Coordinates of C-alpha atoms and ligand atoms in Angstrom, one line a residue:
M1 CA -7.4 -20.0 23.9
N2 CA -8.2 -23.6 22.9
L3 CA -5.2 -25.0 21.2
T4 CA -4.9 -28.1 19.0
A5 CA -2.4 -30.8 19.8
E6 CA -0.1 -29.4 17.1
E7 CA -0.3 -25.9 18.5
R8 CA 0.3 -27.2 22.1
H9 CA 3.5 -29.0 20.9
M10 CA 4.7 -25.8 19.3
L11 CA 4.0 -23.7 22.4
D12 CA 5.7 -26.3 24.6
G13 CA 8.9 -25.9 22.6
Q14 CA 8.9 -29.3 20.9
R15 CA 9.4 -27.5 17.5
G16 CA 12.1 -25.3 18.9
P17 CA 12.3 -22.0 20.9
V18 CA 11.7 -19.7 18.0
L19 CA 8.3 -21.2 17.2
A20 CA 7.4 -21.5 20.9
K21 CA 8.1 -17.8 21.5
A22 CA 6.3 -16.7 18.3
L23 CA 3.2 -18.7 19.2
D24 CA 3.3 -17.5 22.8
Y25 CA 3.1 -13.9 21.5
L26 CA 0.2 -14.8 19.3
V27 CA -1.6 -16.6 22.3
Q28 CA -1.2 -13.5 24.4
F29 CA -2.4 -11.3 21.6
G30 CA -5.4 -13.5 20.9
E31 CA -6.4 -13.8 24.6
A32 CA -6.2 -10.0 25.0
F33 CA -8.8 -9.7 22.3
G34 CA -11.0 -12.7 23.4
A35 CA -10.1 -15.1 20.5
E36 CA -11.0 -18.7 21.3
R37 CA -8.8 -20.4 18.8
F38 CA -6.2 -20.1 16.0
V39 CA -6.8 -20.4 12.3
D40 CA -4.2 -21.5 9.7
V41 CA -3.0 -18.6 7.5
I42 CA -2.0 -19.4 3.9
Y43 CA -0.1 -16.2 3.0
A44 CA 1.7 -13.3 4.6
H45 CA 2.7 -9.9 3.3
Y46 CA 5.6 -9.0 5.6
P47 CA 6.6 -5.7 7.2
A48 CA 8.9 -3.4 5.2
E49 CA 11.6 -3.0 7.9
M50 CA 12.8 0.2 6.4
S51 CA 16.2 1.6 6.8
I52 CA 14.8 5.0 7.7
Y53 CA 14.1 3.4 11.0
R54 CA 17.5 2.1 12.3
G55 CA 15.8 0.1 15.0
N56 CA 13.8 -1.8 12.4
V57 CA 17.0 -2.9 10.7
E58 CA 18.6 -4.1 13.9
D59 CA 15.4 -5.9 14.9
A60 CA 15.1 -7.6 11.5
V61 CA 18.7 -8.8 11.5
E62 CA 18.5 -10.0 15.1
Y63 CA 15.3 -12.0 14.4
A64 CA 16.8 -13.6 11.3
G65 CA 19.8 -14.5 13.5
T66 CA 17.5 -16.6 15.8
G67 CA 17.0 -19.0 12.8
A68 CA 13.4 -18.0 12.3
R69 CA 12.0 -19.1 8.9
V70 CA 8.6 -18.3 7.3
C71 CA 6.5 -21.4 6.7
I72 CA 4.0 -19.9 4.2
P73 CA 4.4 -17.9 1.0
T74 CA 5.6 -14.5 2.3
T75 CA 6.0 -11.4 0.2
S76 CA 7.6 -8.2 1.5
S77 CA 6.4 -4.6 1.7
T78 CA 8.1 -1.4 0.5
L79 CA 11.7 -0.5 1.5
A80 CA 13.2 3.0 1.9
C81 CA 15.4 2.9 -1.3
D82 CA 15.5 1.5 -4.8
L83 CA 18.0 -1.4 -4.4
D84 CA 19.3 -1.0 -8.0
Q85 CA 19.2 2.8 -8.5
W86 CA 19.7 4.2 -5.0
D87 CA 22.6 6.4 -6.0
K88 CA 21.0 7.7 -9.1
L89 CA 18.0 8.7 -7.1
G90 CA 20.0 10.6 -4.4
C91 CA 19.8 8.0 -1.6
P92 CA 22.9 8.2 0.6
R93 CA 25.2 5.1 0.7
A94 CA 24.7 4.6 4.4
L95 CA 20.9 4.3 4.0
Y96 CA 21.3 1.7 1.2
D97 CA 23.9 -0.2 3.3
L98 CA 21.4 -0.4 6.2
Q99 CA 18.6 -1.5 3.8
A100 CA 20.9 -4.2 2.3
Q101 CA 21.2 -5.8 5.7
V102 CA 17.4 -6.2 5.8
V103 CA 17.4 -7.8 2.4
D104 CA 20.0 -10.3 3.6
A105 CA 17.9 -11.0 6.7
H106 CA 14.8 -11.5 4.7
R107 CA 16.5 -14.0 2.4
R108 CA 17.8 -16.0 5.3
M109 CA 14.2 -16.2 6.6
G110 CA 12.7 -17.2 3.3
V111 CA 10.8 -13.9 2.8
L112 CA 10.4 -13.1 -0.9
G113 CA 12.1 -9.8 -1.9
T114 CA 9.1 -8.4 -3.7
Y115 CA 9.4 -5.0 -1.8
T116 CA 6.1 -3.6 -2.9
C117 CA 2.8 -2.3 -1.6
T118 CA 1.0 -4.2 -4.4
P119 CA 1.9 -7.9 -4.1
Q120 CA -1.5 -8.7 -5.7
W121 CA -0.1 -7.3 -9.0
L122 CA 2.5 -10.0 -8.8
G123 CA 0.0 -12.8 -8.6
F124 CA -0.3 -13.1 -4.9
V125 CA -4.1 -13.3 -5.0
P126 CA -5.4 -15.3 -2.0
P127 CA -8.8 -16.9 -2.6
K128 CA -12.1 -15.6 -1.2
G129 CA -12.6 -16.8 2.4
S130 CA -8.9 -17.7 3.0
H131 CA -7.2 -16.4 6.1
I132 CA -4.1 -14.4 5.5
I133 CA -2.0 -11.8 7.4
S134 CA -0.8 -8.6 5.9
V135 CA 0.8 -5.2 6.5
E136 CA 0.4 -2.2 4.2
S137 CA -3.0 -0.6 4.6
S138 CA -3.9 -0.3 0.9
A139 CA -3.2 -4.0 0.3
I140 CA -5.1 -5.0 3.4
V141 CA -8.2 -3.2 2.2
Y142 CA -7.9 -4.7 -1.3
F143 CA -7.4 -8.2 0.0
N144 CA -10.4 -8.0 2.4
S145 CA -12.8 -6.1 0.1
V146 CA -12.0 -6.8 -3.5
L147 CA -10.7 -10.4 -3.1
G148 CA -12.7 -11.4 0.0
A149 CA -9.6 -12.9 1.7
R150 CA -9.6 -12.3 5.5
T151 CA -7.0 -10.3 7.3
N152 CA -6.6 -7.9 10.2
R153 CA -4.0 -5.1 10.1
G154 CA -1.1 -7.4 10.8
G155 CA 1.5 -5.1 12.3
I156 CA 4.4 -6.8 14.1
F157 CA 2.3 -10.0 14.6
T158 CA 2.7 -10.6 10.8
R159 CA 6.1 -11.9 11.6
Y160 CA 4.9 -14.4 14.2
S161 CA 2.1 -15.6 11.9
A162 CA 4.5 -16.0 9.0
V163 CA 6.8 -18.3 11.0
T164 CA 4.0 -20.3 12.7
G165 CA 1.3 -20.2 10.0
K166 CA -1.2 -19.3 12.8
Y167 CA -3.3 -16.2 13.7
P168 CA -6.0 -15.8 16.4
L169 CA -9.6 -16.0 15.0
M170 CA -10.8 -12.4 15.7
G171 CA -11.6 -9.1 14.2
Y172 CA -12.0 -9.1 10.4
L173 CA -11.6 -12.8 10.3
L174 CA -15.0 -13.3 11.8
D175 CA -18.3 -12.7 9.9
A176 CA -19.4 -10.4 12.7
G177 CA -16.4 -8.1 12.0
R178 CA -17.2 -7.9 8.3
R179 CA -20.7 -6.3 8.4
G180 CA -21.2 -2.9 6.9
T181 CA -21.7 -0.1 9.4
H182 CA -22.1 3.1 7.3
L183 CA -24.0 3.6 4.0
F184 CA -22.8 5.9 1.3
K185 CA -25.2 6.5 -1.6
L186 CA -23.1 7.6 -4.6
H187 CA -24.7 10.2 -6.8
L188 CA -21.9 10.2 -9.2
T189 CA -21.9 10.1 -13.0
P190 CA -19.4 8.0 -15.1
D191 CA -17.7 11.3 -15.8
D192 CA -17.2 11.9 -12.1
L193 CA -15.2 8.6 -11.8
K194 CA -13.2 8.7 -15.0
H195 CA -9.8 8.7 -13.4
E196 CA -8.0 6.7 -10.7
S197 CA -7.5 10.0 -8.9
D198 CA -11.3 10.3 -8.8
Y199 CA -11.5 7.0 -7.0
S200 CA -8.7 8.2 -4.7
A201 CA -10.7 11.4 -3.9
L202 CA -13.8 9.3 -3.3
G203 CA -11.9 7.0 -0.8
F204 CA -10.4 10.1 0.9
H205 CA -13.9 11.6 1.4
V206 CA -15.4 8.4 2.7
G207 CA -12.5 7.4 4.9
A208 CA -12.6 10.7 6.7
L209 CA -16.3 10.2 7.6
V210 CA -16.1 6.5 8.6
G211 CA -12.8 6.3 10.5
S212 CA -12.1 2.6 11.3
E213 CA -15.6 1.2 10.5
V214 CA -16.9 -0.6 7.4
P215 CA -18.4 1.6 4.7
V216 CA -20.8 0.3 2.1
L217 CA -20.8 2.1 -1.2
D218 CA -24.1 1.9 -3.0
G219 CA -24.0 2.8 -6.7
L220 CA -20.3 2.4 -7.5
P221 CA -20.2 1.5 -11.2
R222 CA -18.4 -1.6 -12.3
S223 CA -14.7 -0.6 -11.7
T224 CA -11.3 -2.0 -12.7
P225 CA -8.8 -3.5 -10.2
T226 CA -6.6 -0.4 -10.3
Q227 CA -9.5 1.9 -9.7
L228 CA -10.5 -0.3 -6.7
L229 CA -7.0 -0.2 -5.4
A230 CA -6.9 3.6 -5.6
L231 CA -10.1 3.6 -3.6
S232 CA -8.7 1.1 -1.1
A233 CA -5.5 3.1 -0.5
A234 CA -7.4 6.3 0.1
L235 CA -9.9 4.8 2.5
A236 CA -7.0 3.8 4.7
T237 CA -5.4 7.3 4.4
S238 CA -8.0 9.7 5.7
G239 CA -9.5 7.0 7.8
S240 CA -8.2 3.6 9.0
V241 CA -10.6 1.5 7.0
T242 CA -9.7 -2.2 6.7
L243 CA -12.7 -3.5 4.7
F244 CA -15.4 -1.9 2.5
H245 CA -18.3 -3.3 0.5
A246 CA -19.4 -2.0 -2.9
P247 CA -22.0 -4.5 -4.4
G248 CA -21.1 -5.4 -7.9
N249 CA -17.4 -4.7 -7.3
T250 CA -16.3 -6.4 -4.1
A251 CA -16.3 -10.1 -3.1
E252 CA -18.8 -10.6 -0.3
A253 CA -22.0 -8.7 -0.7
D254 CA -24.1 -8.8 -3.8
S255 CA -26.5 -6.2 -2.4
V256 CA -26.6 -3.4 0.2
E257 CA -28.9 -5.5 2.4
Q258 CA -26.4 -8.4 2.3
A259 CA -23.6 -6.0 3.2
F260 CA -25.4 -5.0 6.4
A261 CA -26.4 -8.5 7.2
G262 CA -29.7 -7.5 8.8
A263 CA -28.3 -4.5 10.7
S264 CA -29.2 -0.9 10.1
P265 CA -26.6 1.6 9.0
K266 CA -25.2 3.8 11.9
A267 CA -25.3 6.7 9.4
T268 CA -26.2 7.3 5.8
Y269 CA -24.4 9.8 3.5
T270 CA -24.9 11.1 0.0
V271 CA -21.8 11.6 -2.1
T272 CA -21.7 14.0 -5.0
R273 CA -19.0 15.4 -7.3
K274 CA -18.7 18.3 -4.9
D275 CA -17.3 15.9 -2.2
L276 CA -14.7 14.6 -4.6
Q277 CA -13.7 18.1 -5.6
A278 CA -13.3 19.0 -1.9
A279 CA -10.7 16.3 -1.6
Y280 CA -8.9 17.6 -4.7
D281 CA -9.0 21.1 -3.2
K282 CA -7.9 20.0 0.3
L283 CA -4.8 18.2 -1.1
T284 CA -3.8 21.0 -3.5
T285 CA -1.7 23.6 -1.8
V286 CA 0.2 24.5 -5.0
G287 CA -1.2 27.6 -6.6
A288 CA -2.6 27.4 -10.1
G289 CA 0.2 27.8 -12.6
E290 CA 2.8 27.7 -9.9
T291 CA 6.1 26.0 -10.8
I292 CA 6.6 22.4 -9.4
D293 CA 9.7 20.3 -9.2
F294 CA 8.4 16.7 -8.6
V295 CA 5.7 14.5 -10.1
T296 CA 4.8 11.1 -8.6
L297 CA 2.7 8.3 -10.2
G298 CA 2.4 4.8 -9.0
C299 CA 1.0 5.1 -5.5
P300 CA 0.1 2.3 -4.9
H301 CA 2.8 0.7 -7.0
A302 CA 1.9 0.7 -10.7
T303 CA 1.0 -2.2 -12.9
L304 CA 2.7 -2.9 -16.2
E305 CA -0.3 -1.5 -18.0
Q306 CA 0.0 1.8 -16.1
L307 CA 3.7 2.0 -17.0
R308 CA 2.7 1.4 -20.6
H309 CA 0.2 4.3 -20.4
V310 CA 3.0 6.7 -19.3
A311 CA 5.3 5.6 -22.1
D312 CA 2.6 5.9 -24.7
W313 CA 1.6 9.3 -23.4
F314 CA 5.1 10.7 -23.9
A315 CA 5.3 9.0 -27.3
A316 CA 2.0 10.6 -28.4
Q317 CA 2.9 14.0 -27.1
G318 CA 6.5 13.9 -28.4
K319 CA 7.6 15.7 -25.3
R320 CA 10.1 15.3 -22.4
V321 CA 10.0 15.9 -18.7
H322 CA 10.9 19.5 -17.9
A323 CA 14.5 20.1 -16.9
D324 CA 13.5 21.4 -13.5
V325 CA 11.2 18.4 -12.7
R326 CA 11.8 14.9 -11.5
L327 CA 9.2 12.3 -12.5
W328 CA 9.0 9.1 -10.4
V329 CA 6.8 6.3 -11.6
C330 CA 6.9 3.8 -8.8
T331 CA 6.4 0.1 -9.2
N332 CA 7.7 -3.2 -7.9
R333 CA 11.0 -4.6 -9.1
M334 CA 9.4 -7.5 -11.0
T335 CA 7.1 -5.2 -13.0
R336 CA 10.1 -2.9 -13.6
Q337 CA 11.9 -5.9 -15.1
A338 CA 8.9 -6.8 -17.2
G339 CA 8.7 -3.2 -18.4
Q340 CA 12.4 -3.3 -19.2
W341 CA 11.9 -6.4 -21.3
E342 CA 8.9 -4.9 -23.0
G343 CA 10.8 -1.7 -23.8
I344 CA 8.4 0.4 -21.7
V345 CA 10.9 1.4 -19.1
P346 CA 13.6 2.6 -21.6
R347 CA 10.9 4.7 -23.3
I348 CA 9.9 6.4 -20.0
E349 CA 13.6 7.0 -19.2
A350 CA 14.2 8.4 -22.7
A351 CA 11.5 11.0 -22.0
G352 CA 13.4 12.0 -18.8
G353 CA 11.3 10.0 -16.2
F354 CA 12.5 7.4 -13.6
V355 CA 10.8 4.1 -13.1
V356 CA 11.5 3.5 -9.5
S357 CA 11.1 0.2 -7.6
D358 CA 11.2 -1.0 -4.0
C359 CA 10.2 2.4 -2.6
C360 CA 8.4 5.7 -3.3
P361 CA 9.0 9.3 -2.3
V362 CA 7.2 9.0 1.1
E363 CA 9.2 5.8 1.9
S364 CA 12.6 7.1 0.9
H365 CA 15.6 9.2 2.0
M366 CA 13.6 12.3 1.2
R367 CA 11.8 12.3 4.5
I368 CA 12.7 15.3 6.6
S369 CA 13.8 13.2 9.6
T370 CA 16.0 11.0 7.4
C371 CA 17.6 14.0 5.7
H372 CA 18.5 15.4 9.1
E373 CA 20.1 12.1 10.1
H374 CA 22.1 11.8 7.0
G375 CA 23.0 15.5 6.5
L376 CA 20.8 16.1 3.4
P377 CA 19.2 19.5 2.7
T378 CA 15.5 19.9 3.3
P379 CA 13.0 19.9 1.8
Q380 CA 14.1 17.6 -0.9
I381 CA 10.9 18.5 -2.9
R382 CA 9.4 21.9 -3.0
A383 CA 6.1 21.2 -4.9
M384 CA 4.8 17.8 -6.0
V385 CA 2.0 16.9 -8.3
T386 CA 0.5 13.4 -7.9
D387 CA -2.7 11.4 -8.7
S388 CA -2.8 9.8 -5.3
T389 CA -4.5 11.2 -2.2
K390 CA -2.3 8.9 -0.1
M391 CA 0.9 10.3 -1.6
A392 CA -0.3 13.9 -1.4
R393 CA -1.5 13.5 2.3
Y394 CA 1.8 12.0 3.5
V395 CA 4.4 13.9 1.6
G396 CA 2.9 17.2 2.8
D397 CA 3.9 16.4 6.4
L398 CA 6.8 14.0 5.9
I399 CA 8.7 15.7 3.1
G400 CA 7.4 19.2 3.8
C401 CA 6.4 20.0 0.3
K402 CA 3.4 21.6 -1.3
T403 CA 1.1 19.3 -3.2
A404 CA -1.3 19.2 -6.1
L405 CA -3.8 16.4 -6.7
R406 CA -4.5 15.9 -10.4
N407 CA -5.5 13.0 -12.7
R408 CA -2.7 11.0 -14.3
D409 CA -2.6 12.8 -17.6
D410 CA -2.6 16.2 -16.0
C411 CA 0.3 15.0 -13.8
L412 CA 2.2 14.1 -16.9
R413 CA 1.3 17.5 -18.4
A414 CA 2.7 19.1 -15.2
A415 CA 5.9 17.1 -15.6
V416 CA 6.4 18.5 -19.1
D417 CA 5.4 22.1 -18.3
G418 CA 7.0 22.4 -14.9
R419 CA 3.8 23.9 -13.6
A420 CA 0.7 22.6 -11.9
Ligands
LIG1 FE1 2.9 2.3 -1.8 FE2 4.3 4.4 -1.1 FE3 1.9 4.7 -1.8 S1 4.3 2.4 -0.1 S2 0.8 2.9 -1.2 S3 3.6 4.0 -3.1 S4 2.9 5.8 -0.1

């Protein structure tokens, strides 16, 4: 790679061994993928370093011990427990203690303790065309597609970029990596896309067909940020999409032609309501009317407005969560605080729900492997209803529960009735 004088100084150790080693990793990484130079990154969304992986904790603590500090605004992704309510939610003390070590390590490094998969809801909105580095697949797709910032899937290299402020110019940072590859013609009515769960089903269908390439959605009606995030999260669940284009909604292509930049689609598909229904059916293993014991909303982490909707729904119905059901509405800790201040969180709690921050069911003590390690019974959940294909897909395998995919209000109805 061609290095600037500043980068050469860093690599030579003139700014200390920590930066030299971090940049050396990035040079090796860039050279392996044919990058010619570095770019400056302006923001990082940092790995979760969850306590359900003991090795992650040891590594995070050891790295902070080297004196490494981030040099750009750096938010942090989801942990494995709610730092304020861990005991109330059934998390063992040992897991919380491990997680607290990571929090301390992050503070020493200057990483902001946002602990969320939706840093964009907290105002971390990098401008179009900026280079950033991020973990968390739903956020990555949203940053790239909806905001038009440029990031690859950061993985472990996020750490080295956050401390050096550099990333090799390659992959989705290059124009060539951002061209559409597959065309999806949406034959959907506004009724077909009324709920965020419909967007999630759409993303799940498209992601499964396109794998790791760049889908272009033709005919997506003007959508809200939360709908586009539901779509983003699902695209990265059934597939490993990093970027999509939907003219009229996303940042870079005003037309389908622009999205393909002169190339022809490798394949063209038509999407109808039937395809969305197939995603609902695939992720629903709970029988109609069967009893359930868990409902999850807030995957990805909810906005204040979404929390308000839940509180208003309970107020309008005048009902409470069924005695045999746990309702988790997941969000980040800052939004939870805002919801507390607004009186929204107390209203959800008064109806029997939990407003959970820092984690979510799939990133928690309820994973089967974690239960085994900490002597907890399994499965922790028998049957979950959720409005997120990502949650439904992962808890089936990781928690070992049955699932039902429903829209948000039907999820709330299930929480009250105790049935899907
Ligand atoms: Fe976030 Fe957990 Fe869903 S980390 S995207 S709420 S699976």
